[in-house]
PDB file of C-alpha atoms in Angstrom:
ATOM      1  CA  UNK A   1      -8.251 -18.077  52.970  1.00  0.00           C
ATOM      2  CA  UNK A   2      -9.446 -17.312  49.487  1.00  0.00           C
ATOM      3  CA  UNK A   3     -10.169 -13.737  50.470  1.00  0.00           C
ATOM      4  CA  UNK A   4      -6.685 -13.297  51.942  1.00  0.00           C
ATOM      5  CA  UNK A   5      -5.070 -14.721  48.798  1.00  0.00           C
ATOM      6  CA  UNK A   6      -7.146 -12.409  46.602  1.00  0.00           C
ATOM      7  CA  UNK A   7      -6.223  -9.471  48.814  1.00  0.00           C
ATOM      8  CA  UNK A   8      -2.520 -10.322  48.632  1.00  0.00           C
ATOM      9  CA  UNK A   9      -2.764 -10.598  44.860  1.00  0.00           C
ATOM     10  CA  UNK A  10      -4.469  -7.206  44.611  1.00  0.00           C
ATOM     11  CA  UNK A  11      -1.769  -5.666  46.783  1.00  0.00           C
ATOM     12  CA  UNK A  12       0.933  -7.211  44.607  1.00  0.00           C
ATOM     13  CA  UNK A  13      -0.696  -5.964  41.428  1.00  0.00           C
ATOM     14  CA  UNK A  14      -1.132  -2.421  42.691  1.00  0.00           C
ATOM     15  CA  UNK A  15       2.470  -2.301  43.935  1.00  0.00           C
ATOM     16  CA  UNK A  16       3.926  -3.555  40.639  1.00  0.00           C
ATOM     17  CA  UNK A  17       5.572  -0.895  38.470  1.00  0.00           C
ATOM     18  CA  UNK A  18       3.965   0.148  35.198  1.00  0.00           C
ATOM     19  CA  UNK A  19       3.977  -2.725  32.735  1.00  0.00           C
ATOM     20  CA  UNK A  20       7.181  -2.714  30.743  1.00  0.00           C
ATOM     21  CA  UNK A  21       6.791  -3.076  26.992  1.00  0.00           C
ATOM     22  CA  UNK A  22       7.181  -6.590  25.675  1.00  0.00           C
ATOM     23  CA  UNK A  23       9.832  -7.349  23.038  1.00  0.00           C
ATOM     24  CA  UNK A  24       6.967  -8.000  20.609  1.00  0.00           C
ATOM     25  CA  UNK A  25       5.544  -4.537  21.218  1.00  0.00           C
ATOM     26  CA  UNK A  26       8.961  -2.905  20.742  1.00  0.00           C
ATOM     27  CA  UNK A  27       9.458  -4.865  17.503  1.00  0.00           C
ATOM     28  CA  UNK A  28       6.040  -3.766  16.291  1.00  0.00           C
ATOM     29  CA  UNK A  29       6.952  -0.179  17.191  1.00  0.00           C
ATOM     30  CA  UNK A  30      10.189  -0.387  15.250  1.00  0.00           C
ATOM     31  CA  UNK A  31       8.266  -1.667  12.243  1.00  0.00           C
ATOM     32  CA  UNK A  32       5.818   1.245  12.460  1.00  0.00           C
ATOM     33  CA  UNK A  33       8.772   3.608  12.913  1.00  0.00           C
ATOM     34  CA  UNK A  34      10.160   2.227   9.637  1.00  0.00           C
ATOM     35  CA  UNK A  35       6.779   2.563   7.940  1.00  0.00           C
ATOM     36  CA  UNK A  36       6.798   6.308   8.672  1.00  0.00           C
ATOM     37  CA  UNK A  37      10.121   6.509   6.821  1.00  0.00           C
ATOM     38  CA  UNK A  38      12.144   6.160  10.017  1.00  0.00           C
ATOM     39  CA  UNK A  39      10.818   9.413  11.502  1.00  0.00           C
ATOM     40  CA  UNK A  40      13.704  10.734   9.410  1.00  0.00           C
ATOM     41  CA  UNK A  41      12.857  14.405   9.918  1.00  0.00           C
ATOM     42  CA  UNK A  42      14.027  13.922  13.500  1.00  0.00           C
ATOM     43  CA  UNK A  43      17.529  12.843  12.507  1.00  0.00           C
ATOM     44  CA  UNK A  44      20.010  15.269  10.988  1.00  0.00           C
ATOM     45  CA  UNK A  45      22.164  13.886   8.189  1.00  0.00           C
ATOM     46  CA  UNK A  46      25.064  12.188  10.023  1.00  0.00           C
ATOM     47  CA  UNK A  47      23.487  13.270  13.328  1.00  0.00           C
ATOM     48  CA  UNK A  48      22.491  10.972  16.196  1.00  0.00           C
ATOM     49  CA  UNK A  49      19.331   8.938  15.541  1.00  0.00           C
ATOM     50  CA  UNK A  50      16.188  10.779  16.667  1.00  0.00           C
ATOM     51  CA  UNK A  51      18.343  13.624  18.060  1.00  0.00           C
ATOM     52  CA  UNK A  52      16.345  16.293  16.210  1.00  0.00           C
ATOM     53  CA  UNK A  53      17.659  19.673  15.089  1.00  0.00           C
ATOM     54  CA  UNK A  54      16.881  19.301  11.397  1.00  0.00           C
ATOM     55  CA  UNK A  55      15.983  22.694   9.981  1.00  0.00           C
ATOM     56  CA  UNK A  56      12.716  23.408   8.139  1.00  0.00           C
ATOM     57  CA  UNK A  57      12.025  26.722   6.451  1.00  0.00           C
ATOM     58  CA  UNK A  58       8.393  27.592   5.810  1.00  0.00           C
ATOM     59  CA  UNK A  59       6.397  30.669   4.847  1.00  0.00           C
ATOM     60  CA  UNK A  60       5.946  31.335   8.591  1.00  0.00           C
ATOM     61  CA  UNK A  61       9.605  31.166   9.600  1.00  0.00           C
ATOM     62  CA  UNK A  62      12.014  28.425  10.599  1.00  0.00           C
ATOM     63  CA  UNK A  63      11.462  25.428  12.834  1.00  0.00           C
ATOM     64  CA  UNK A  64      13.782  22.646  13.978  1.00  0.00           C
ATOM     65  CA  UNK A  65      12.683  19.064  14.483  1.00  0.00           C
ATOM     66  CA  UNK A  66      12.448  17.909  18.090  1.00  0.00           C
ATOM     67  CA  UNK A  67      14.790  15.582  19.918  1.00  0.00           C
ATOM     68  CA  UNK A  68      12.620  12.445  20.252  1.00  0.00           C
ATOM     69  CA  UNK A  69      15.160  10.336  22.137  1.00  0.00           C
ATOM     70  CA  UNK A  70      14.359   9.329  25.738  1.00  0.00           C
ATOM     71  CA  UNK A  71      16.680  12.004  27.156  1.00  0.00           C
ATOM     72  CA  UNK A  72      14.830  13.493  30.119  1.00  0.00           C
ATOM     73  CA  UNK A  73      16.188  17.040  29.731  1.00  0.00           C
ATOM     74  CA  UNK A  74      16.247  17.661  25.972  1.00  0.00           C
ATOM     75  CA  UNK A  75      14.169  14.765  24.636  1.00  0.00           C
ATOM     76  CA  UNK A  76      10.861  13.106  25.478  1.00  0.00           C
ATOM     77  CA  UNK A  77      12.135  10.903  28.322  1.00  0.00           C
ATOM     78  CA  UNK A  78      10.136  12.848  30.899  1.00  0.00           C
ATOM     79  CA  UNK A  79       6.864  12.641  28.965  1.00  0.00           C
ATOM     80  CA  UNK A  80       4.200  10.030  29.649  1.00  0.00           C
ATOM     81  CA  UNK A  81       3.138   7.652  26.870  1.00  0.00           C
ATOM     82  CA  UNK A  82      -0.094   9.593  26.544  1.00  0.00           C
ATOM     83  CA  UNK A  83       1.751  12.918  26.216  1.00  0.00           C
ATOM     84  CA  UNK A  84       3.971  11.523  23.458  1.00  0.00           C
ATOM     85  CA  UNK A  85       0.966  10.081  21.619  1.00  0.00           C
ATOM     86  CA  UNK A  86      -0.842  13.439  21.891  1.00  0.00           C
ATOM     87  CA  UNK A  87       2.166  15.201  20.360  1.00  0.00           C
ATOM     88  CA  UNK A  88       2.400  12.667  17.529  1.00  0.00           C
ATOM     89  CA  UNK A  89      -1.266  12.582  16.546  1.00  0.00           C
ATOM     90  CA  UNK A  90      -2.658  15.904  17.741  1.00  0.00           C
ATOM     91  CA  UNK A  91       0.414  18.147  17.570  1.00  0.00           C
ATOM     92  CA  UNK A  92       0.167  19.332  21.143  1.00  0.00           C
ATOM     93  CA  UNK A  93       3.028  19.430  23.649  1.00  0.00           C
ATOM     94  CA  UNK A  94       2.523  18.580  27.336  1.00  0.00           C
ATOM     95  CA  UNK A  95       2.535  22.335  28.098  1.00  0.00           C
ATOM     96  CA  UNK A  96      -0.359  22.859  25.660  1.00  0.00           C
ATOM     97  CA  UNK A  97       1.765  24.527  22.983  1.00  0.00           C
ATOM     98  CA  UNK A  98       0.741  23.681  19.403  1.00  0.00           C
ATOM     99  CA  UNK A  99       3.347  22.015  17.201  1.00  0.00           C
ATOM    100  CA  UNK A 100       3.644  23.670  13.790  1.00  0.00           C
ATOM    101  CA  UNK A 101       2.091  21.213  11.284  1.00  0.00           C
ATOM    102  CA  UNK A 102       5.410  20.631   9.557  1.00  0.00           C
ATOM    103  CA  UNK A 103       5.174  17.654  11.898  1.00  0.00           C
ATOM    104  CA  UNK A 104       2.522  15.674   9.987  1.00  0.00           C
ATOM    105  CA  UNK A 105       0.082  15.172  12.831  1.00  0.00           C
ATOM    106  CA  UNK A 106      -2.791  15.801  10.446  1.00  0.00           C
ATOM    107  CA  UNK A 107      -1.840  12.455   8.852  1.00  0.00           C
ATOM    108  CA  UNK A 108      -0.747  10.650  12.024  1.00  0.00           C
ATOM    109  CA  UNK A 109      -4.181  11.581  13.315  1.00  0.00           C
ATOM    110  CA  UNK A 110      -5.435   8.457  11.550  1.00  0.00           C
ATOM    111  CA  UNK A 111      -3.035   6.054  13.273  1.00  0.00           C
ATOM    112  CA  UNK A 112      -4.404   3.293  15.461  1.00  0.00           C
ATOM    113  CA  UNK A 113      -3.803   3.563  19.201  1.00  0.00           C
ATOM    114  CA  UNK A 114      -2.059   0.186  19.378  1.00  0.00           C
ATOM    115  CA  UNK A 115       0.459   1.272  16.731  1.00  0.00           C
ATOM    116  CA  UNK A 116       1.113   4.564  18.518  1.00  0.00           C
ATOM    117  CA  UNK A 117       1.656   2.741  21.821  1.00  0.00           C
ATOM    118  CA  UNK A 118       4.080   0.339  20.152  1.00  0.00           C
ATOM    119  CA  UNK A 119       5.876   3.245  18.464  1.00  0.00           C
ATOM    120  CA  UNK A 120       6.310   4.981  21.830  1.00  0.00           C
ATOM    121  CA  UNK A 121       7.595   1.725  23.365  1.00  0.00           C
ATOM    122  CA  UNK A 122      10.201   1.560  20.595  1.00  0.00           C
ATOM    123  CA  UNK A 123      11.178   5.244  20.904  1.00  0.00           C
ATOM    124  CA  UNK A 124      11.949   4.607  24.572  1.00  0.00           C
ATOM    125  CA  UNK A 125      14.512   1.944  23.612  1.00  0.00           C
ATOM    126  CA  UNK A 126      16.618   4.273  21.435  1.00  0.00           C
ATOM    127  CA  UNK A 127      19.763   5.628  23.158  1.00  0.00           C
ATOM    128  CA  UNK A 128      19.062   9.010  24.779  1.00  0.00           C
ATOM    129  CA  UNK A 129      20.865  11.973  23.257  1.00  0.00           C
ATOM    130  CA  UNK A 130      21.411  15.082  25.350  1.00  0.00           C
ATOM    131  CA  UNK A 131      21.062  17.682  22.662  1.00  0.00           C
ATOM    132  CA  UNK A 132      19.049  20.864  22.922  1.00  0.00           C
ATOM    133  CA  UNK A 133      17.413  21.939  19.676  1.00  0.00           C
ATOM    134  CA  UNK A 134      17.465  25.560  18.498  1.00  0.00           C
ATOM    135  CA  UNK A 135      14.211  27.391  19.235  1.00  0.00           C
ATOM    136  CA  UNK A 136      11.849  28.061  16.341  1.00  0.00           C
ATOM    137  CA  UNK A 137      11.930  31.469  14.688  1.00  0.00           C
ATOM    138  CA  UNK A 138       8.430  32.531  13.659  1.00  0.00           C
ATOM    139  CA  UNK A 139       8.572  35.606  11.409  1.00  0.00           C
ATOM    140  CA  UNK A 140       4.857  36.104  10.732  1.00  0.00           C
ATOM    141  CA  UNK A 141       3.181  38.296  13.388  1.00  0.00           C
ATOM    142  CA  UNK A 142       0.331  36.582  15.235  1.00  0.00           C
ATOM    143  CA  UNK A 143       1.160  33.296  13.502  1.00  0.00           C
ATOM    144  CA  UNK A 144       0.885  31.170  16.607  1.00  0.00           C
ATOM    145  CA  UNK A 145      -1.824  33.176  18.359  1.00  0.00           C
ATOM    146  CA  UNK A 146      -4.189  33.636  15.404  1.00  0.00           C
ATOM    147  CA  UNK A 147      -3.222  32.037  12.099  1.00  0.00           C
ATOM    148  CA  UNK A 148      -2.101  28.605  13.253  1.00  0.00           C
ATOM    149  CA  UNK A 149      -5.187  27.890  15.388  1.00  0.00           C
ATOM    150  CA  UNK A 150      -7.423  29.141  12.557  1.00  0.00           C
ATOM    151  CA  UNK A 151      -5.592  27.001  10.001  1.00  0.00           C
ATOM    152  CA  UNK A 152      -5.851  23.957  12.217  1.00  0.00           C
ATOM    153  CA  UNK A 153      -9.566  24.573  12.725  1.00  0.00           C
ATOM    154  CA  UNK A 154     -10.129  24.840   8.984  1.00  0.00           C
ATOM    155  CA  UNK A 155      -7.749  22.312   7.496  1.00  0.00           C
ATOM    156  CA  UNK A 156      -6.391  19.871  10.037  1.00  0.00           C
ATOM    157  CA  UNK A 157      -7.698  16.433   9.213  1.00  0.00           C
ATOM    158  CA  UNK A 158     -10.086  15.181  11.795  1.00  0.00           C
ATOM    159  CA  UNK A 159      -9.563  11.538  11.080  1.00  0.00           C
ATOM    160  CA  UNK A 160     -11.236   8.961  13.222  1.00  0.00           C
ATOM    161  CA  UNK A 161      -8.480   6.479  13.935  1.00  0.00           C
ATOM    162  CA  UNK A 162      -9.442   2.883  13.248  1.00  0.00           C
ATOM    163  CA  UNK A 163     -10.067   0.926  16.465  1.00  0.00           C
ATOM    164  CA  UNK A 164      -7.396  -1.477  15.226  1.00  0.00           C
ATOM    165  CA  UNK A 165      -4.867  -1.151  12.421  1.00  0.00           C
ATOM    166  CA  UNK A 166      -6.126  -2.941   9.282  1.00  0.00           C
ATOM    167  CA  UNK A 167      -4.058  -6.079   8.813  1.00  0.00           C
ATOM    168  CA  UNK A 168      -4.378  -6.829   5.112  1.00  0.00           C
ATOM    169  CA  UNK A 169      -5.635  -5.846   1.700  1.00  0.00           C
ATOM    170  CA  UNK A 170      -6.392  -2.421   0.253  1.00  0.00           C
ATOM    171  CA  UNK A 171      -7.502  -1.160   3.690  1.00  0.00           C
ATOM    172  CA  UNK A 172      -4.037  -1.976   5.031  1.00  0.00           C
ATOM    173  CA  UNK A 173      -2.469  -0.167   2.080  1.00  0.00           C
ATOM    174  CA  UNK A 174      -4.653   2.887   2.600  1.00  0.00           C
ATOM    175  CA  UNK A 175      -3.758   2.965   6.291  1.00  0.00           C
ATOM    176  CA  UNK A 176      -0.031   2.744   5.534  1.00  0.00           C
ATOM    177  CA  UNK A 177      -0.188   5.409   2.788  1.00  0.00           C
ATOM    178  CA  UNK A 178      -2.528   7.941   4.382  1.00  0.00           C
ATOM    179  CA  UNK A 179      -1.818   7.668   8.098  1.00  0.00           C
ATOM    180  CA  UNK A 180       1.506   5.996   8.911  1.00  0.00           C
ATOM    181  CA  UNK A 181       3.433   6.782   5.726  1.00  0.00           C
ATOM    182  CA  UNK A 182       1.906  10.292   5.507  1.00  0.00           C
ATOM    183  CA  UNK A 183       2.585  10.166   1.736  1.00  0.00           C
ATOM    184  CA  UNK A 184       0.100  12.968   1.019  1.00  0.00           C
ATOM    185  CA  UNK A 185       2.206  15.513   2.908  1.00  0.00           C
ATOM    186  CA  UNK A 186       4.695  15.618   0.021  1.00  0.00           C
ATOM    187  CA  UNK A 187       2.877  13.925  -2.861  1.00  0.00           C
ATOM    188  CA  UNK A 188      -0.406  15.854  -2.748  1.00  0.00           C
ATOM    189  CA  UNK A 189      -0.476  19.418  -4.131  1.00  0.00           C
ATOM    190  CA  UNK A 190      -1.216  22.233  -1.685  1.00  0.00           C
ATOM    191  CA  UNK A 191      -3.227  25.371  -2.234  1.00  0.00           C
ATOM    192  CA  UNK A 192      -0.886  28.285  -2.929  1.00  0.00           C
ATOM    193  CA  UNK A 193      -3.135  30.529  -0.860  1.00  0.00           C
ATOM    194  CA  UNK A 194      -3.693  28.443   2.256  1.00  0.00           C
ATOM    195  CA  UNK A 195      -1.004  25.738   2.098  1.00  0.00           C
ATOM    196  CA  UNK A 196      -3.779  23.225   2.748  1.00  0.00           C
ATOM    197  CA  UNK A 197      -3.607  19.886   0.932  1.00  0.00           C
ATOM    198  CA  UNK A 198      -5.772  19.715  -2.184  1.00  0.00           C
ATOM    199  CA  UNK A 199      -7.139  16.230  -1.676  1.00  0.00           C
ATOM    200  CA  UNK A 200      -9.141  16.405  -4.893  1.00  0.00           C
ATOM    201  CA  UNK A 201      -5.705  15.744  -6.370  1.00  0.00           C
ATOM    202  CA  UNK A 202      -4.621  13.215  -3.728  1.00  0.00           C
ATOM    203  CA  UNK A 203      -1.069  11.970  -4.382  1.00  0.00           C
ATOM    204  CA  UNK A 204      -0.994  13.748  -7.766  1.00  0.00           C
ATOM    205  CA  UNK A 205       2.569  15.083  -7.353  1.00  0.00           C
ATOM    206  CA  UNK A 206       4.004  18.431  -6.283  1.00  0.00           C
ATOM    207  CA  UNK A 207       6.477  20.766  -7.858  1.00  0.00           C
ATOM    208  CA  UNK A 208       8.801  21.495  -4.978  1.00  0.00           C
ATOM    209  CA  UNK A 209      10.276  19.441  -2.230  1.00  0.00           C
ATOM    210  CA  UNK A 210       8.516  20.746   0.850  1.00  0.00           C
ATOM    211  CA  UNK A 211      10.854  18.958   3.250  1.00  0.00           C
ATOM    212  CA  UNK A 212      14.504  19.107   4.205  1.00  0.00           C
ATOM    213  CA  UNK A 213      17.398  19.357   1.782  1.00  0.00           C
ATOM    214  CA  UNK A 214      18.131  16.191  -0.117  1.00  0.00           C
ATOM    215  CA  UNK A 215      21.050  14.070   0.960  1.00  0.00           C
ATOM    216  CA  UNK A 216      21.991  13.178  -2.599  1.00  0.00           C
ATOM    217  CA  UNK A 217      23.671   9.887  -2.103  1.00  0.00           C
ATOM    218  CA  UNK A 218      22.790   6.484  -3.418  1.00  0.00           C
ATOM    219  CA  UNK A 219      20.889   4.033  -1.302  1.00  0.00           C
ATOM    220  CA  UNK A 220      23.242   1.376  -0.016  1.00  0.00           C
ATOM    221  CA  UNK A 221      21.054  -1.658  -0.189  1.00  0.00           C
ATOM    222  CA  UNK A 222      22.319  -5.060  -1.225  1.00  0.00           C
ATOM    223  CA  UNK A 223      19.600  -5.457  -3.846  1.00  0.00           C
ATOM    224  CA  UNK A 224      20.226  -2.080  -5.439  1.00  0.00           C
ATOM    225  CA  UNK A 225      20.774  -1.932  -9.166  1.00  0.00           C
ATOM    226  CA  UNK A 226      23.330   0.550 -10.500  1.00  0.00           C
ATOM    227  CA  UNK A 227      21.975   3.989 -11.305  1.00  0.00           C
ATOM    228  CA  UNK A 228      21.286   4.883 -14.920  1.00  0.00           C
ATOM    229  CA  UNK A 229      24.280   5.692 -17.098  1.00  0.00           C
ATOM    230  CA  UNK A 230      23.676   9.421 -16.842  1.00  0.00           C
ATOM    231  CA  UNK A 231      23.844   9.298 -13.065  1.00  0.00           C
ATOM    232  CA  UNK A 232      20.608  11.231 -12.962  1.00  0.00           C
ATOM    233  CA  UNK A 233      18.557  10.974  -9.798  1.00  0.00           C
ATOM    234  CA  UNK A 234      14.818  11.141  -9.813  1.00  0.00           C
ATOM    235  CA  UNK A 235      13.168  13.860  -7.791  1.00  0.00           C
ATOM    236  CA  UNK A 236      11.071  11.552  -5.720  1.00  0.00           C
TER     237      UNK A 236
ATOM    238  CA  UNK B   1       6.848  -2.718  -4.470  1.00  0.00           C
ATOM    239  CA  UNK B   2      10.419  -2.807  -5.759  1.00  0.00           C
ATOM    240  CA  UNK B   3      10.627   0.977  -5.611  1.00  0.00           C
ATOM    241  CA  UNK B   4       9.484   1.280  -1.990  1.00  0.00           C
ATOM    242  CA  UNK B   5      11.481  -1.758  -0.944  1.00  0.00           C
ATOM    243  CA  UNK B   6      14.746  -0.883  -2.676  1.00  0.00           C
ATOM    244  CA  UNK B   7      14.538   2.570  -4.261  1.00  0.00           C
ATOM    245  CA  UNK B   8      14.879   1.146  -7.766  1.00  0.00           C
ATOM    246  CA  UNK B   9      12.503   2.628 -10.327  1.00  0.00           C
ATOM    247  CA  UNK B  10      11.157   0.715 -13.328  1.00  0.00           C
ATOM    248  CA  UNK B  11      13.165   3.026 -15.630  1.00  0.00           C
ATOM    249  CA  UNK B  12      16.445   1.969 -14.045  1.00  0.00           C
ATOM    250  CA  UNK B  13      16.823   5.197 -12.086  1.00  0.00           C
ATOM    251  CA  UNK B  14      17.066   5.254  -8.290  1.00  0.00           C
ATOM    252  CA  UNK B  15      15.166   7.286  -5.708  1.00  0.00           C
ATOM    253  CA  UNK B  16      16.867  10.485  -4.643  1.00  0.00           C
ATOM    254  CA  UNK B  17      16.362  13.209  -2.105  1.00  0.00           C
ATOM    255  CA  UNK B  18      13.598  12.937   0.436  1.00  0.00           C
ATOM    256  CA  UNK B  19      12.170   9.698  -0.888  1.00  0.00           C
ATOM    257  CA  UNK B  20      15.585   8.091  -0.662  1.00  0.00           C
ATOM    258  CA  UNK B  21      15.636   9.058   3.001  1.00  0.00           C
ATOM    259  CA  UNK B  22      12.185   7.570   3.582  1.00  0.00           C
ATOM    260  CA  UNK B  23      13.152   4.259   1.981  1.00  0.00           C
ATOM    261  CA  UNK B  24      16.512   3.994   3.697  1.00  0.00           C
ATOM    262  CA  UNK B  25      15.044   5.338   6.945  1.00  0.00           C
ATOM    263  CA  UNK B  26      17.155   5.745  10.048  1.00  0.00           C
ATOM    264  CA  UNK B  27      16.913   2.922  12.574  1.00  0.00           C
ATOM    265  CA  UNK B  28      14.334   1.428  10.179  1.00  0.00           C
ATOM    266  CA  UNK B  29      12.698   2.608   6.974  1.00  0.00           C
ATOM    267  CA  UNK B  30      10.285   1.738   4.188  1.00  0.00           C
ATOM    268  CA  UNK B  31      12.827  -0.835   3.018  1.00  0.00           C
ATOM    269  CA  UNK B  32      11.902  -2.886   6.096  1.00  0.00           C
ATOM    270  CA  UNK B  33       8.229  -3.231   5.136  1.00  0.00           C
ATOM    271  CA  UNK B  34       7.089  -6.795   4.624  1.00  0.00           C
ATOM    272  CA  UNK B  35       6.242  -8.001   1.152  1.00  0.00           C
ATOM    273  CA  UNK B  36       2.589  -8.239   2.191  1.00  0.00           C
ATOM    274  CA  UNK B  37       2.540  -4.593   3.307  1.00  0.00           C
ATOM    275  CA  UNK B  38       4.302  -3.400   0.136  1.00  0.00           C
ATOM    276  CA  UNK B  39       1.712  -5.340  -1.843  1.00  0.00           C
ATOM    277  CA  UNK B  40      -1.098  -3.694   0.149  1.00  0.00           C
ATOM    278  CA  UNK B  41       0.386  -0.238  -0.516  1.00  0.00           C
ATOM    279  CA  UNK B  42       0.699  -0.988  -4.235  1.00  0.00           C
ATOM    280  CA  UNK B  43      -2.888  -2.250  -4.395  1.00  0.00           C
ATOM    281  CA  UNK B  44      -4.180   0.850  -2.644  1.00  0.00           C
ATOM    282  CA  UNK B  45      -2.185   3.227  -4.860  1.00  0.00           C
ATOM    283  CA  UNK B  46      -3.607   1.526  -7.937  1.00  0.00           C
ATOM    284  CA  UNK B  47      -7.130   1.847  -6.541  1.00  0.00           C
ATOM    285  CA  UNK B  48      -7.206   5.648  -6.136  1.00  0.00           C
ATOM    286  CA  UNK B  49      -8.355   7.938  -8.963  1.00  0.00           C
ATOM    287  CA  UNK B  50      -5.777   8.733 -11.613  1.00  0.00           C
ATOM    288  CA  UNK B  51      -5.050  12.479 -11.847  1.00  0.00           C
ATOM    289  CA  UNK B  52      -3.332  14.148 -14.757  1.00  0.00           C
ATOM    290  CA  UNK B  53      -0.931  16.655 -13.191  1.00  0.00           C
ATOM    291  CA  UNK B  54       2.198  17.315 -15.213  1.00  0.00           C
ATOM    292  CA  UNK B  55       5.114  18.641 -13.157  1.00  0.00           C
ATOM    293  CA  UNK B  56       7.441  21.145 -14.896  1.00  0.00           C
TER     294      UNK B  56
END
């Protein structure tokens, strides 16, 4: 009797569909999504959330951020959780193609697995947007075949992700700044020669905005104080 | 903490450009961080070495 019951239970378990994310996991994912700055590079100003297409010019050419909505044709809806996590933290698409490190996978490399899983669970809840993104235009010869792999070998951070995200104190702050918030990508100077981060000057400010064009509008938060009388905006 | 939570700087100015986008976020942003996490970020930032690096 006991054996039959155990067998029936096993059969039930194996037939059950993949575990759906719990509301708690989705909420945690949304929080992590916010802690990255809302994955804002993947949303064009006034464009659909996570729909991609934001343009980034670099010394190698032009790339456009990916559609990270669950659309199966133009987004990441057809990818497995593991494939999405690999793209986020290792910069590798399911077809093996390397993602240009404008996507800060060298920082996300240090994110804890549980946070990445929660983030993916949240991304799957965002409305799908059918929106193909323009293909990248690489202008440097042999960039993807030679230079990018060499750069990644030399400079990509090889962080060991913490087994669990730190929950409090300075360790929590470091995790949020270095990994999730990827603050160093803009706030740490880069070598003019190699474009690698100069971590001897970690978070010591940079001259130019390396990211997308500014939106130049005030933040509409209830607690916001009026801007200074001159209307000047800070650069960062 | 106030800056990352609201975009308001101690000098009365507000965040602009990219940082404004990070704070505001899209479906969520830095403004949604808990007070405890903002505190942790502030404590970490104060713990790293100071670097003199004048911009412009």
